């Protein structure tokens, strides 16, 4: 608790700190490469024969995913707080790479916790983290994926709290993490809104993003939630896409809204895949970044109020979208983002040509190439 | 209504004694063994028993208790079966029993139903490390109506404001975590621990028990100089499958250290 209160105060101060904000702004521009483009996927649009599909190209951000937006923000904050060491959990490895990058950038030591199943399927990112000077701890406990990596990260933080900042990678965990991570990611939606208004002169009809913990989705949605230009009955509609895995049966998926109930895990009350006794269930997804038993509490709120709809895509649907975007647009998407694309593939043909969908292409798929080859039985 | 825990500390205080509070994981490796262990603990001088209720994601626990929780869960142990065990123990012993678990099993069971059923079963209090008093107002209100203690944790990093809040919310005793870390870690006592504990005493009369990382009779002796009670968990859990003779010898040595 004292560490969380300290963090809450430091974060609140940083929001008012002009120097901090200027430094973050400069790094977003010159280091991360923001703003990331909003790209009209013409061939995919033509192929699906319905709504216009724009891709918010977070895959072009430094290190290849939106995770860097948050990691750089928290790394700067930790430095400001006088911490010596950053730790983080990672699922797909993108947040681990982003945190290792942030640590190198500001000159802090870095250790990353990653489930052993994820280490196996995302070995490229493990090596990247090591190249960046981070120590990677393989977590062999529990489900050996993201949830257990967070557990170990929080245990480390409890032990080394005086010297260490825990860089939560998603909009989960105890306050202030869900708010802070959302704020650092909301740059995605602020840019997308300006970009679509300049390209089309109007707001989009739909926003689609994949939801593991939910940071890229909140990052895109947040700016559009208030939405004064197009009030009800025509608000921007938003769809969060969870991992349907092998289908919605116990232990085979990570669709918390489809198969979960309200619970408390890792300092957060939200939807959770759990048994009748409150123990957390195992999950499955082809994508390590979505393979998580709980979802950010703000998503739970947006779901319960009906403001955002939540759907899921199965492993097979995501893999098909992964290949479709690669061939149609020359963009290899992350398997996580492929879940959002799979929803766009389903939705676009049902809409008219003058409707607009923005899909958050939250990361690039280089990290997944080996894993997809394995699934397809291709020897590299 | 005074709980068994409060009565125990009052009688210990009168005799100038300190409490020995061993922890075991219920259902590890089976409920029958837990029942045997409860009797062994009492026979070896335990004043209060802390009974772990297994949870899939025990954030405050180190590898020993994590593994014990996994074994207990594999054997089908639930919050409900642990309460049944306590109810059956109440036919033979009146030793104070505290459940230590995490909030989700309680939340899923229902706060109100949990307090009612646990209290009816003869449970005397709860320690829930992921439920700070800031989030526990509802459950504290429910517990106050019964002889059921809500025990909260303080750590070496706690600020004065936290100390005051936690000390006032805690009933039965205050759980002082000896180290910054998780259960089963090596004990490296902060030199300021005594000052810290004296400060807690200046804001509250509630007894203070110290736990986390205490594994040897020497550790227990050192901590008992300034605490009202000593909690030993992982080091006992590691030995619960040892021959009873060895386990008893170890427990008696701990007991002897606590003065």
PDB file of N, CA and C in Angstrom, chain A residues 281-372:
ATOM      1  N   UNK A 281      -8.943 -19.839 -13.192  1.00  0.00           N
ATOM      2  CA  UNK A 281      -8.863 -20.958 -14.134  1.00  0.00           C
ATOM      3  C   UNK A 281      -7.732 -20.759 -15.132  1.00  0.00           C
ATOM      4  N   UNK A 282      -7.291 -21.849 -15.718  1.00  0.00           N
ATOM      5  CA  UNK A 282      -6.315 -21.799 -16.791  1.00  0.00           C
ATOM      6  C   UNK A 282      -6.950 -21.207 -18.037  1.00  0.00           C
ATOM      7  N   UNK A 283      -6.105 -20.646 -18.911  1.00  0.00           N
ATOM      8  CA  UNK A 283      -6.605 -20.017 -20.130  1.00  0.00           C
ATOM      9  C   UNK A 283      -5.833 -20.576 -21.315  1.00  0.00           C
ATOM     10  N   UNK A 284      -6.367 -20.337 -22.487  1.00  0.00           N
ATOM     11  CA  UNK A 284      -5.614 -20.669 -23.693  1.00  0.00           C
ATOM     12  C   UNK A 284      -5.868 -19.619 -24.763  1.00  0.00           C
ATOM     13  N   UNK A 285      -4.795 -19.207 -25.424  1.00  0.00           N
ATOM     14  CA  UNK A 285      -4.919 -18.448 -26.665  1.00  0.00           C
ATOM     15  C   UNK A 285      -3.665 -18.686 -27.479  1.00  0.00           C
ATOM     16  N   UNK A 286      -3.811 -18.649 -28.796  1.00  0.00           N
ATOM     17  CA  UNK A 286      -2.653 -18.757 -29.683  1.00  0.00           C
ATOM     18  C   UNK A 286      -1.740 -17.559 -29.465  1.00  0.00           C
ATOM     19  N   UNK A 287      -2.309 -16.449 -28.953  1.00  0.00           N
ATOM     20  CA  UNK A 287      -1.492 -15.260 -28.752  1.00  0.00           C
ATOM     21  C   UNK A 287      -1.201 -15.081 -27.272  1.00  0.00           C
ATOM     22  N   UNK A 288       0.079 -15.013 -26.948  1.00  0.00           N
ATOM     23  CA  UNK A 288       0.513 -14.919 -25.550  1.00  0.00           C
ATOM     24  C   UNK A 288      -0.001 -13.640 -24.894  1.00  0.00           C
ATOM     25  N   UNK A 289      -0.142 -12.571 -25.679  1.00  0.00           N
ATOM     26  CA  UNK A 289      -0.537 -11.284 -25.110  1.00  0.00           C
ATOM     27  C   UNK A 289      -1.994 -11.229 -24.693  1.00  0.00           C
ATOM     28  N   UNK A 290      -2.809 -12.147 -25.176  1.00  0.00           N
ATOM     29  CA  UNK A 290      -4.230 -12.153 -24.798  1.00  0.00           C
ATOM     30  C   UNK A 290      -4.562 -13.293 -23.838  1.00  0.00           C
ATOM     31  N   UNK A 291      -3.548 -14.087 -23.507  1.00  0.00           N
ATOM     32  CA  UNK A 291      -3.755 -15.322 -22.749  1.00  0.00           C
ATOM     33  C   UNK A 291      -3.766 -15.018 -21.252  1.00  0.00           C
ATOM     34  N   UNK A 292      -4.842 -14.429 -20.780  1.00  0.00           N
ATOM     35  CA  UNK A 292      -4.863 -13.894 -19.422  1.00  0.00           C
ATOM     36  C   UNK A 292      -6.275 -14.042 -18.854  1.00  0.00           C
ATOM     37  N   UNK A 293      -6.353 -14.411 -17.569  1.00  0.00           N
ATOM     38  CA  UNK A 293      -7.640 -14.780 -16.978  1.00  0.00           C
ATOM     39  C   UNK A 293      -8.507 -13.590 -16.561  1.00  0.00           C
ATOM     40  N   UNK A 294      -7.945 -12.396 -16.528  1.00  0.00           N
ATOM     41  CA  UNK A 294      -8.729 -11.236 -16.097  1.00  0.00           C
ATOM     42  C   UNK A 294      -8.605 -10.129 -17.132  1.00  0.00           C
ATOM     43  N   UNK A 295      -9.398  -9.083 -16.947  1.00  0.00           N
ATOM     44  CA  UNK A 295      -9.414  -7.989 -17.909  1.00  0.00           C
ATOM     45  C   UNK A 295      -9.444  -6.672 -17.135  1.00  0.00           C
ATOM     46  N   UNK A 296      -8.897  -5.625 -17.721  1.00  0.00           N
ATOM     47  CA  UNK A 296      -8.827  -4.333 -17.040  1.00  0.00           C
ATOM     48  C   UNK A 296     -10.182  -3.879 -16.511  1.00  0.00           C
ATOM     49  N   UNK A 297     -10.206  -3.285 -15.303  1.00  0.00           N
ATOM     50  CA  UNK A 297     -11.480  -2.923 -14.671  1.00  0.00           C
ATOM     51  C   UNK A 297     -12.276  -1.874 -15.453  1.00  0.00           C
ATOM     52  N   UNK A 298     -11.589  -1.012 -16.196  1.00  0.00           N
ATOM     53  CA  UNK A 298     -12.327  -0.010 -16.956  1.00  0.00           C
ATOM     54  C   UNK A 298     -13.105  -0.677 -18.103  1.00  0.00           C
ATOM     55  N   UNK A 299     -12.535  -1.758 -18.641  1.00  0.00           N
ATOM     56  CA  UNK A 299     -13.284  -2.509 -19.654  1.00  0.00           C
ATOM     57  C   UNK A 299     -14.542  -3.142 -19.051  1.00  0.00           C
ATOM     58  N   UNK A 300     -14.401  -3.624 -17.813  1.00  0.00           N
ATOM     59  CA  UNK A 300     -15.561  -4.209 -17.128  1.00  0.00           C
ATOM     60  C   UNK A 300     -16.667  -3.159 -16.995  1.00  0.00           C
ATOM     61  N   UNK A 301     -16.241  -1.942 -16.653  1.00  0.00           N
ATOM     62  CA  UNK A 301     -17.186  -0.831 -16.518  1.00  0.00           C
ATOM     63  C   UNK A 301     -17.834  -0.512 -17.872  1.00  0.00           C
ATOM     64  N   UNK A 302     -17.008  -0.421 -18.916  1.00  0.00           N
ATOM     65  CA  UNK A 302     -17.532  -0.071 -20.245  1.00  0.00           C
ATOM     66  C   UNK A 302     -18.461  -1.162 -20.774  1.00  0.00           C
ATOM     67  N   UNK A 303     -18.189  -2.377 -20.373  1.00  0.00           N
ATOM     68  CA  UNK A 303     -19.052  -3.487 -20.788  1.00  0.00           C
ATOM     69  C   UNK A 303     -20.378  -3.426 -20.048  1.00  0.00           C
ATOM     70  N   UNK A 304     -20.301  -3.222 -18.735  1.00  0.00           N
ATOM     71  CA  UNK A 304     -21.530  -3.217 -17.928  1.00  0.00           C
ATOM     72  C   UNK A 304     -22.436  -2.034 -18.275  1.00  0.00           C
ATOM     73  N   UNK A 305     -21.828  -0.904 -18.656  1.00  0.00           N
ATOM     74  CA  UNK A 305     -22.653   0.247 -19.025  1.00  0.00           C
ATOM     75  C   UNK A 305     -23.127   0.137 -20.477  1.00  0.00           C
ATOM     76  N   UNK A 306     -22.600  -0.837 -21.211  1.00  0.00           N
ATOM     77  CA  UNK A 306     -23.020  -1.040 -22.592  1.00  0.00           C
ATOM     78  C   UNK A 306     -22.344  -0.109 -23.588  1.00  0.00           C
ATOM     79  N   UNK A 307     -21.397   0.721 -23.109  1.00  0.00           N
ATOM     80  CA  UNK A 307     -20.764   1.691 -24.008  1.00  0.00           C
ATOM     81  C   UNK A 307     -19.879   0.985 -25.040  1.00  0.00           C
ATOM     82  N   UNK A 308     -19.228  -0.091 -24.631  1.00  0.00           N
ATOM     83  CA  UNK A 308     -18.373  -0.852 -25.546  1.00  0.00           C
ATOM     84  C   UNK A 308     -18.911  -2.284 -25.623  1.00  0.00           C
ATOM     85  N   UNK A 309     -18.889  -2.812 -26.839  1.00  0.00           N
ATOM     86  CA  UNK A 309     -19.284  -4.224 -27.005  1.00  0.00           C
ATOM     87  C   UNK A 309     -18.032  -5.088 -26.980  1.00  0.00           C
ATOM     88  N   UNK A 310     -18.166  -6.293 -26.484  1.00  0.00           N
ATOM     89  CA  UNK A 310     -17.014  -7.196 -26.471  1.00  0.00           C
ATOM     90  C   UNK A 310     -17.363  -8.464 -27.221  1.00  0.00           C
ATOM     91  N   UNK A 311     -16.482  -8.809 -28.147  1.00  0.00           N
ATOM     92  CA  UNK A 311     -16.654 -10.011 -28.945  1.00  0.00           C
ATOM     93  C   UNK A 311     -15.406 -10.864 -28.751  1.00  0.00           C
ATOM     94  N   UNK A 312     -15.357 -12.001 -29.365  1.00  0.00           N
ATOM     95  CA  UNK A 312     -14.104 -12.758 -29.329  1.00  0.00           C
ATOM     96  C   UNK A 312     -13.827 -13.363 -30.701  1.00  0.00           C
ATOM     97  N   UNK A 313     -12.550 -13.615 -30.927  1.00  0.00           N
ATOM     98  CA  UNK A 313     -12.135 -14.315 -32.141  1.00  0.00           C
ATOM     99  C   UNK A 313     -11.381 -15.567 -31.706  1.00  0.00           C
ATOM    100  N   UNK A 314     -11.609 -16.661 -32.409  1.00  0.00           N
ATOM    101  CA  UNK A 314     -10.918 -17.905 -32.054  1.00  0.00           C
ATOM    102  C   UNK A 314      -9.493 -17.883 -32.622  1.00  0.00           C
ATOM    103  N   UNK A 315      -8.697 -18.839 -32.178  1.00  0.00           N
ATOM    104  CA  UNK A 315      -7.330 -18.982 -32.707  1.00  0.00           C
ATOM    105  C   UNK A 315      -7.351 -19.055 -34.234  1.00  0.00           C
ATOM    106  N   UNK A 316      -8.256 -19.881 -34.762  1.00  0.00           N
ATOM    107  CA  UNK A 316      -8.288 -20.087 -36.218  1.00  0.00           C
ATOM    108  C   UNK A 316      -8.662 -18.810 -36.960  1.00  0.00           C
ATOM    109  N   UNK A 317      -9.633 -18.079 -36.423  1.00  0.00           N
ATOM    110  CA  UNK A 317     -10.033 -16.817 -37.055  1.00  0.00           C
ATOM    111  C   UNK A 317      -8.878 -15.801 -37.030  1.00  0.00           C
ATOM    112  N   UNK A 318      -8.163 -15.768 -35.916  1.00  0.00           N
ATOM    113  CA  UNK A 318      -7.040 -14.832 -35.807  1.00  0.00           C
ATOM    114  C   UNK A 318      -5.921 -15.213 -36.771  1.00  0.00           C
ATOM    115  N   UNK A 319      -5.643 -16.501 -36.856  1.00  0.00           N
ATOM    116  CA  UNK A 319      -4.581 -16.953 -37.777  1.00  0.00           C
ATOM    117  C   UNK A 319      -4.950 -16.651 -39.227  1.00  0.00           C
ATOM    118  N   UNK A 320      -6.235 -16.796 -39.568  1.00  0.00           N
ATOM    119  CA  UNK A 320      -6.680 -16.488 -40.933  1.00  0.00           C
ATOM    120  C   UNK A 320      -6.509 -14.996 -41.213  1.00  0.00           C
ATOM    121  N   UNK A 321      -6.859 -14.153 -40.250  1.00  0.00           N
ATOM    122  CA  UNK A 321      -6.713 -12.703 -40.435  1.00  0.00           C
ATOM    123  C   UNK A 321      -5.242 -12.313 -40.525  1.00  0.00           C
ATOM    124  N   UNK A 322      -4.413 -13.004 -39.755  1.00  0.00           N
ATOM    125  CA  UNK A 322      -2.953 -12.793 -39.772  1.00  0.00           C
ATOM    126  C   UNK A 322      -2.430 -12.975 -41.201  1.00  0.00           C
ATOM    127  N   UNK A 323      -2.856 -14.043 -41.843  1.00  0.00           N
ATOM    128  CA  UNK A 323      -2.387 -14.328 -43.204  1.00  0.00           C
ATOM    129  C   UNK A 323      -3.033 -13.381 -44.217  1.00  0.00           C
ATOM    130  N   UNK A 324      -4.314 -13.081 -43.978  1.00  0.00           N
ATOM    131  CA  UNK A 324      -5.021 -12.220 -44.934  1.00  0.00           C
ATOM    132  C   UNK A 324      -4.380 -10.828 -45.007  1.00  0.00           C
ATOM    133  N   UNK A 325      -4.059 -10.242 -43.859  1.00  0.00           N
ATOM    134  CA  UNK A 325      -3.469  -8.903 -43.886  1.00  0.00           C
ATOM    135  C   UNK A 325      -2.064  -8.949 -44.499  1.00  0.00           C
ATOM    136  N   UNK A 326      -1.325  -9.996 -44.179  1.00  0.00           N
ATOM    137  CA  UNK A 326       0.024 -10.131 -44.733  1.00  0.00           C
ATOM    138  C   UNK A 326      -0.029 -10.121 -46.258  1.00  0.00           C
ATOM    139  N   UNK A 327      -0.953 -10.888 -46.822  1.00  0.00           N
ATOM    140  CA  UNK A 327      -0.998 -11.030 -48.281  1.00  0.00           C
ATOM    141  C   UNK A 327      -1.676  -9.854 -48.969  1.00  0.00           C
ATOM    142  N   UNK A 328      -2.675  -9.291 -48.307  1.00  0.00           N
ATOM    143  CA  UNK A 328      -3.454  -8.239 -48.965  1.00  0.00           C
ATOM    144  C   UNK A 328      -2.788  -6.877 -48.862  1.00  0.00           C
ATOM    145  N   UNK A 329      -2.134  -6.617 -47.720  1.00  0.00           N
ATOM    146  CA  UNK A 329      -1.600  -5.277 -47.496  1.00  0.00           C
ATOM    147  C   UNK A 329      -0.084  -5.249 -47.316  1.00  0.00           C
ATOM    148  N   UNK A 330       0.543  -6.427 -47.247  1.00  0.00           N
ATOM    149  CA  UNK A 330       1.986  -6.424 -47.008  1.00  0.00           C
ATOM    150  C   UNK A 330       2.344  -6.011 -45.597  1.00  0.00           C
ATOM    151  N   UNK A 331       1.438  -6.277 -44.669  1.00  0.00           N
ATOM    152  CA  UNK A 331       1.694  -5.968 -43.255  1.00  0.00           C
ATOM    153  C   UNK A 331       1.492  -7.256 -42.464  1.00  0.00           C
ATOM    154  N   UNK A 332       2.552  -7.705 -41.795  1.00  0.00           N
ATOM    155  CA  UNK A 332       2.396  -8.890 -40.930  1.00  0.00           C
ATOM    156  C   UNK A 332       2.019  -8.397 -39.538  1.00  0.00           C
ATOM    157  N   UNK A 333       0.780  -8.666 -39.116  1.00  0.00           N
ATOM    158  CA  UNK A 333       0.327  -8.145 -37.814  1.00  0.00           C
ATOM    159  C   UNK A 333       0.689  -9.094 -36.666  1.00  0.00           C
ATOM    160  N   UNK A 334       0.748  -8.555 -35.466  1.00  0.00           N
ATOM    161  CA  UNK A 334       0.910  -9.413 -34.289  1.00  0.00           C
ATOM    162  C   UNK A 334      -0.314 -10.320 -34.176  1.00  0.00           C
ATOM    163  N   UNK A 335      -0.141 -11.497 -33.580  1.00  0.00           N
ATOM    164  CA  UNK A 335      -1.286 -12.402 -33.400  1.00  0.00           C
ATOM    165  C   UNK A 335      -2.360 -11.754 -32.524  1.00  0.00           C
ATOM    166  N   UNK A 336      -1.930 -10.911 -31.571  1.00  0.00           N
ATOM    167  CA  UNK A 336      -2.905 -10.219 -30.729  1.00  0.00           C
ATOM    168  C   UNK A 336      -3.791  -9.332 -31.615  1.00  0.00           C
ATOM    169  N   UNK A 337      -3.126  -8.462 -32.414  1.00  0.00           N
ATOM    170  CA  UNK A 337      -3.859  -7.538 -33.289  1.00  0.00           C
ATOM    171  C   UNK A 337      -4.695  -8.303 -34.310  1.00  0.00           C
ATOM    172  N   UNK A 338      -4.265  -9.507 -34.654  1.00  0.00           N
ATOM    173  CA  UNK A 338      -5.008 -10.317 -35.628  1.00  0.00           C
ATOM    174  C   UNK A 338      -6.411 -10.652 -35.127  1.00  0.00           C
ATOM    175  N   UNK A 339      -6.578 -10.672 -33.802  1.00  0.00           N
ATOM    176  CA  UNK A 339      -7.917 -10.889 -33.246  1.00  0.00           C
ATOM    177  C   UNK A 339      -8.840  -9.715 -33.584  1.00  0.00           C
ATOM    178  N   UNK A 340      -8.295  -8.496 -33.508  1.00  0.00           N
ATOM    179  CA  UNK A 340      -9.084  -7.309 -33.865  1.00  0.00           C
ATOM    180  C   UNK A 340      -9.393  -7.343 -35.362  1.00  0.00           C
ATOM    181  N   UNK A 341      -8.391  -7.722 -36.152  1.00  0.00           N
ATOM    182  CA  UNK A 341      -8.601  -7.811 -37.600  1.00  0.00           C
ATOM    183  C   UNK A 341      -9.683  -8.840 -37.938  1.00  0.00           C
ATOM    184  N   UNK A 342      -9.681  -9.948 -37.212  1.00  0.00           N
ATOM    185  CA  UNK A 342     -10.675 -11.003 -37.472  1.00  0.00           C
ATOM    186  C   UNK A 342     -12.091 -10.454 -37.281  1.00  0.00           C
ATOM    187  N   UNK A 343     -12.269  -9.583 -36.285  1.00  0.00           N
ATOM    188  CA  UNK A 343     -13.588  -8.971 -36.065  1.00  0.00           C
ATOM    189  C   UNK A 343     -13.933  -8.030 -37.218  1.00  0.00           C
ATOM    190  N   UNK A 344     -12.929  -7.278 -37.697  1.00  0.00           N
ATOM    191  CA  UNK A 344     -13.161  -6.377 -38.832  1.00  0.00           C
ATOM    192  C   UNK A 344     -13.548  -7.172 -40.082  1.00  0.00           C
ATOM    193  N   UNK A 345     -12.917  -8.326 -40.242  1.00  0.00           N
ATOM    194  CA  UNK A 345     -13.221  -9.187 -41.394  1.00  0.00           C
ATOM    195  C   UNK A 345     -14.693  -9.641 -41.344  1.00  0.00           C
ATOM    196  N   UNK A 346     -15.180  -9.886 -40.117  1.00  0.00           N
ATOM    197  CA  UNK A 346     -16.591 -10.297 -39.967  1.00  0.00           C
ATOM    198  C   UNK A 346     -17.536  -9.118 -40.161  1.00  0.00           C
ATOM    199  N   UNK A 347     -17.132  -7.945 -39.645  1.00  0.00           N
ATOM    200  CA  UNK A 347     -18.050  -6.807 -39.587  1.00  0.00           C
ATOM    201  C   UNK A 347     -18.128  -6.008 -40.890  1.00  0.00           C
ATOM    202  N   UNK A 348     -16.988  -5.766 -41.514  1.00  0.00           N
ATOM    203  CA  UNK A 348     -16.927  -4.837 -42.646  1.00  0.00           C
ATOM    204  C   UNK A 348     -17.926  -5.161 -43.765  1.00  0.00           C
ATOM    205  N   UNK A 349     -18.047  -6.444 -44.187  1.00  0.00           N
ATOM    206  CA  UNK A 349     -18.972  -6.745 -45.285  1.00  0.00           C
ATOM    207  C   UNK A 349     -20.424  -6.416 -44.964  1.00  0.00           C
ATOM    208  N   UNK A 350     -20.772  -6.320 -43.673  1.00  0.00           N
ATOM    209  CA  UNK A 350     -22.153  -6.019 -43.291  1.00  0.00           C
ATOM    210  C   UNK A 350     -22.434  -4.526 -43.324  1.00  0.00           C
ATOM    211  N   UNK A 351     -21.387  -3.706 -43.503  1.00  0.00           N
ATOM    212  CA  UNK A 351     -21.557  -2.253 -43.451  1.00  0.00           C
ATOM    213  C   UNK A 351     -21.493  -1.671 -44.860  1.00  0.00           C
ATOM    214  N   UNK A 352     -21.925  -0.397 -44.980  1.00  0.00           N
ATOM    215  CA  UNK A 352     -21.935   0.244 -46.298  1.00  0.00           C
ATOM    216  C   UNK A 352     -20.563   0.875 -46.590  1.00  0.00           C
ATOM    217  N   UNK A 353     -20.364   1.244 -47.850  1.00  0.00           N
ATOM    218  CA  UNK A 353     -19.076   1.777 -48.290  1.00  0.00           C
ATOM    219  C   UNK A 353     -18.718   3.112 -47.656  1.00  0.00           C
ATOM    220  N   UNK A 354     -19.744   3.839 -47.175  1.00  0.00           N
ATOM    221  CA  UNK A 354     -19.387   5.128 -46.574  1.00  0.00           C
ATOM    222  C   UNK A 354     -19.194   5.044 -45.054  1.00  0.00           C
ATOM    223  N   UNK A 355     -19.250   3.844 -44.524  1.00  0.00           N
ATOM    224  CA  UNK A 355     -18.942   3.696 -43.095  1.00  0.00           C
ATOM    225  C   UNK A 355     -17.438   3.426 -42.920  1.00  0.00           C
ATOM    226  N   UNK A 356     -16.963   3.787 -41.729  1.00  0.00           N
ATOM    227  CA  UNK A 356     -15.517   3.714 -41.481  1.00  0.00           C
ATOM    228  C   UNK A 356     -15.229   2.890 -40.221  1.00  0.00           C
ATOM    229  N   UNK A 357     -14.263   1.998 -40.362  1.00  0.00           N
ATOM    230  CA  UNK A 357     -13.780   1.240 -39.203  1.00  0.00           C
ATOM    231  C   UNK A 357     -12.308   1.603 -38.982  1.00  0.00           C
ATOM    232  N   UNK A 358     -11.955   1.887 -37.730  1.00  0.00           N
ATOM    233  CA  UNK A 358     -10.519   1.976 -37.407  1.00  0.00           C
ATOM    234  C   UNK A 358     -10.154   0.752 -36.567  1.00  0.00           C
ATOM    235  N   UNK A 359      -9.172  -0.003 -37.058  1.00  0.00           N
ATOM    236  CA  UNK A 359      -8.662  -1.153 -36.305  1.00  0.00           C
ATOM    237  C   UNK A 359      -7.327  -0.754 -35.700  1.00  0.00           C
ATOM    238  N   UNK A 360      -7.178  -1.004 -34.409  1.00  0.00           N
ATOM    239  CA  UNK A 360      -5.876  -0.726 -33.813  1.00  0.00           C
ATOM    240  C   UNK A 360      -4.928  -1.869 -34.134  1.00  0.00           C
ATOM    241  N   UNK A 361      -3.966  -1.578 -34.993  1.00  0.00           N
ATOM    242  CA  UNK A 361      -2.946  -2.584 -35.310  1.00  0.00           C
ATOM    243  C   UNK A 361      -1.872  -2.427 -34.243  1.00  0.00           C
ATOM    244  N   UNK A 362      -2.130  -3.078 -33.088  1.00  0.00           N
ATOM    245  CA  UNK A 362      -1.358  -2.770 -31.882  1.00  0.00           C
ATOM    246  C   UNK A 362       0.097  -3.203 -31.944  1.00  0.00           C
ATOM    247  N   UNK A 363       0.405  -4.173 -32.821  1.00  0.00           N
ATOM    248  CA  UNK A 363       1.806  -4.593 -32.889  1.00  0.00           C
ATOM    249  C   UNK A 363       2.103  -5.333 -34.165  1.00  0.00           C
ATOM    250  N   UNK A 364       3.388  -5.444 -34.442  1.00  0.00           N
ATOM    251  CA  UNK A 364       3.762  -6.159 -35.666  1.00  0.00           C
ATOM    252  C   UNK A 364       4.029  -7.623 -35.351  1.00  0.00           C
ATOM    253  N   UNK A 365       3.983  -8.439 -36.396  1.00  0.00           N
ATOM    254  CA  UNK A 365       3.977  -9.884 -36.189  1.00  0.00           C
ATOM    255  C   UNK A 365       5.315 -10.579 -36.284  1.00  0.00           C
ATOM    256  N   UNK A 366       6.401  -9.827 -36.403  1.00  0.00           N
ATOM    257  CA  UNK A 366       7.712 -10.484 -36.531  1.00  0.00           C
ATOM    258  C   UNK A 366       7.938 -11.493 -35.401  1.00  0.00           C
ATOM    259  N   UNK A 367       7.545 -11.106 -34.195  1.00  0.00           N
ATOM    260  CA  UNK A 367       7.735 -11.958 -33.024  1.00  0.00           C
ATOM    261  C   UNK A 367       6.975 -13.270 -33.138  1.00  0.00           C
ATOM    262  N   UNK A 368       5.919 -13.287 -33.963  1.00  0.00           N
ATOM    263  CA  UNK A 368       5.051 -14.472 -34.045  1.00  0.00           C
ATOM    264  C   UNK A 368       5.400 -15.413 -35.191  1.00  0.00           C
ATOM    265  N   UNK A 369       6.350 -14.993 -36.017  1.00  0.00           N
ATOM    266  CA  UNK A 369       6.620 -15.751 -37.237  1.00  0.00           C
ATOM    267  C   UNK A 369       7.007 -17.207 -36.921  1.00  0.00           C
ATOM    268  N   UNK A 370       7.911 -17.367 -35.931  1.00  0.00           N
ATOM    269  CA  UNK A 370       8.342 -18.731 -35.596  1.00  0.00           C
ATOM    270  C   UNK A 370       7.177 -19.572 -35.063  1.00  0.00           C
ATOM    271  N   UNK A 371       6.347 -18.911 -34.224  1.00  0.00           N
ATOM    272  CA  UNK A 371       5.221 -19.624 -33.613  1.00  0.00           C
ATOM    273  C   UNK A 371       4.213 -20.062 -34.685  1.00  0.00           C
ATOM    274  N   UNK A 372       3.938 -19.167 -35.625  1.00  0.00           N
ATOM    275  CA  UNK A 372       2.990 -19.497 -36.698  1.00  0.00           C
ATOM    276  C   UNK A 372       3.563 -20.609 -37.579  1.00  0.00           C
TER     277      UNK A 372
END
